[in-house]
C-alpha positions as semicolon CSV with decimal commas, in nm:
position;residue;x (nm);y (nm);z (nm)
1;X;-1,157;-4,887;-4,493
2;X;-0,928;-5,113;-4,312
3;X;-0,746;-4,820;-4,148
4;X;-1,067;-4,638;-4,059
5;X;-1,254;-4,948;-3,928
6;X;-0,997;-5,210;-3,812
7;X;-0,723;-4,956;-3,737
8;X;-0,930;-4,745;-3,510
9;X;-1,090;-5,045;-3,345
10;X;-0,739;-5,200;-3,288
11;X;-0,603;-4,868;-3,141
12;X;-0,893;-4,815;-2,913
13;X;-0,873;-5,181;-2,801
14;X;-0,499;-5,130;-2,735
15;X;-0,575;-4,806;-2,539
16;X;-0,836;-4,987;-2,326
17;X;-0,590;-5,276;-2,240
18;X;-0,305;-5,027;-2,168
19;X;-0,527;-4,809;-1,944
20;X;-0,501;-4,501;-2,180
21;X;-0,755;-4,247;-2,060
22;X;-0,719;-3,964;-2,318
23;X;-0,789;-4,021;-2,684
24;X;-0,827;-3,788;-2,981
25;X;-0,990;-3,936;-3,289
26;X;-0,987;-3,767;-3,634
27;X;-1,318;-3,753;-3,814
28;X;-1,407;-3,544;-4,119
29;X;-1,623;-3,256;-4,215
30;X;-1,707;-3,471;-4,517
31;X;-1,981;-3,625;-4,301
32;X;-2,184;-3,324;-4,436
33;X;-2,076;-3,357;-4,811
34;X;-2,433;-3,347;-4,925
35;X;-2,536;-3,041;-4,699
36;X;-2,750;-2,789;-4,879
37;X;-2,888;-2,601;-4,564
38;X;-2,770;-2,300;-4,381
39;X;-2,416;-2,230;-4,251
40;X;-2,251;-2,271;-4,031
41;X;-2,316;-2,633;-3,986
42;X;-2,369;-2,729;-3,623
43;X;-2,333;-3,052;-3,441
44;X;-2,709;-3,103;-3,446
45;X;-2,714;-3,075;-3,833
46;X;-2,793;-3,430;-3,968
47;X;-2,491;-3,589;-4,137
48;X;-2,522;-3,728;-4,491
49;X;-2,360;-4,062;-4,592
50;X;-2,272;-4,006;-4,953
51;X;-1,972;-4,254;-4,972
52;X;-1,819;-4,538;-4,786
53;X;-1,539;-4,300;-4,655
54;X;-1,799;-4,103;-4,465
55;X;-1,955;-4,424;-4,328
56;X;-1,615;-4,521;-4,181
57;X;-1,572;-4,185;-4,019
58;X;-1,914;-4,211;-3,850
59;X;-1,818;-4,561;-3,739
60;X;-1,495;-4,402;-3,583
61;X;-1,711;-4,146;-3,399
62;X;-1,929;-4,421;-3,258
63;X;-1,635;-4,638;-3,162
64;X;-1,486;-4,330;-2,985
65;X;-1,811;-4,264;-2,791
66;X;-1,828;-4,631;-2,693
67;X;-1,467;-4,604;-2,564
68;X;-1,564;-4,300;-2,355
69;X;-1,864;-4,481;-2,213
70;X;-1,668;-4,809;-2,143
71;X;-1,350;-4,669;-1,988
72;X;-1,400;-4,488;-1,649
73;X;-1,265;-4,134;-1,647
74;X;-1,178;-4,143;-2,020
75;X;-1,155;-3,809;-2,194
76;X;-1,234;-3,861;-2,563
77;X;-1,234;-3,590;-2,819
78;X;-1,350;-3,643;-3,182
79;X;-1,253;-3,366;-3,417
80;X;-1,438;-3,323;-3,747
81;X;-1,164;-3,163;-3,948
82;X;-1,245;-2,912;-4,239
83;X;-1,066;-2,921;-4,573
84;X;-0,690;-2,921;-4,541
85;X;-0,573;-2,928;-4,910
86;X;-0,262;-3,149;-4,961
87;X;-0,202;-3,124;-5,330
88;X;-0,208;-2,861;-5,603
89;X;-0,524;-3,016;-5,739
90;X;-0,687;-2,965;-5,389
91;X;-0,588;-2,606;-5,386
92;X;-0,733;-2,559;-5,739
93;X;-1,053;-2,731;-5,641
94;X;-1,077;-2,517;-5,322
95;X;-1,026;-2,193;-5,521
96;X;-1,286;-2,301;-5,779
97;X;-1,558;-2,365;-5,513
98;X;-1,707;-2,026;-5,443
99;X;-2,059;-2,111;-5,330
100;X;-2,134;-2,016;-4,966
101;X;-1,991;-2,272;-4,725
102;X;-1,763;-2,411;-4,983
103;X;-1,398;-2,366;-5,078
104;X;-1,220;-2,113;-4,868
105;X;-1,523;-2,113;-4,633
106;X;-1,415;-2,459;-4,516
107;X;-1,040;-2,429;-4,523
108;X;-0,819;-2,575;-4,251
109;X;-0,460;-2,458;-4,237
110;X;-0,199;-2,716;-4,107
111;X;-0,120;-2,470;-3,826
112;X;-0,489;-2,456;-3,714
113;X;-0,514;-2,834;-3,745
114;X;-0,208;-2,878;-3,519
115;X;-0,345;-2,607;-3,275
116;X;-0,682;-2,789;-3,245
117;X;-0,521;-3,121;-3,180
118;X;-0,288;-2,955;-2,929
119;X;-0,585;-2,805;-2,744
120;X;-0,759;-3,146;-2,743
121;X;-0,455;-3,306;-2,584
122;X;-0,387;-3,029;-2,330
123;X;-0,717;-2,954;-2,168
124;X;-0,574;-2,782;-1,861
125;X;-0,674;-2,439;-1,957
126;X;-1,044;-2,515;-2,007
127;X;-1,077;-2,730;-1,703
128;X;-1,247;-3,008;-1,912
129;X;-1,312;-3,320;-1,738
130;X;-1,372;-3,689;-1,843
131;X;-1,636;-3,778;-2,109
132;X;-1,697;-3,762;-2,490
133;X;-1,670;-3,437;-2,692
134;X;-1,734;-3,384;-3,050
135;X;-1,610;-3,053;-3,230
136;X;-1,535;-2,901;-3,560
137;X;-1,192;-2,769;-3,658
138;X;-1,135;-2,516;-3,933
139;X;-0,960;-2,190;-4,001
140;X;-1,125;-1,847;-4,026
141;X;-1,308;-1,790;-4,349
142;X;-1,222;-1,487;-4,569
143;X;-1,342;-1,156;-4,460
144;X;-1,711;-1,111;-4,530
145;X;-1,765;-1,487;-4,569
146;X;-1,926;-1,737;-4,317
147;X;-1,743;-2,043;-4,187
148;X;-1,884;-2,379;-4,303
149;X;-1,868;-2,518;-3,943
150;X;-1,969;-2,393;-3,599
151;X;-1,659;-2,345;-3,405
152;X;-1,832;-2,252;-3,070
153;X;-1,811;-2,610;-2,929
154;X;-1,434;-2,621;-3,000
155;X;-1,387;-2,284;-2,832
156;X;-1,597;-2,373;-2,531
157;X;-1,475;-2,732;-2,487
158;X;-1,106;-2,709;-2,600
159;X;-1,028;-2,341;-2,581
160;X;-0,951;-2,355;-2,957
161;X;-0,918;-2,036;-3,158
162;X;-0,813;-2,046;-3,525
163;X;-0,532;-1,824;-3,633
164;X;-0,541;-1,838;-4,004
């Protein structure tokens, strides 16, 4: 909680004081942890707060939106990252989750995570201007499966295209 609440607040305040105009904030697809509806999840799908971590990520999104509103000509991108497994236990859990929208359907490779952040930081190719943008970032699902998240906003706003 300290990093997600105080840390983000402190970073955004420092950016405001230093005149930083471009900010990328990491959020999480876990804001849909309780989702039981259709896939892909879109940006208009209601979030579900199932733990304090999720509440901190939604705070971060709101703080980023406030920064975009308060700082003239700011370009703020919030990325809701999919599941990027870091440990063997994460990989095992992902493989065990086979329901639609789960497991490999929500996988995010490190390469795609880096590519999405790069595209958010280098908006020249899309001609994106100032303002607030919220997007999902995930890799391609396995053949014949549907992605957990709607990548159209990331494609349109950032020019992001998953590779894995």
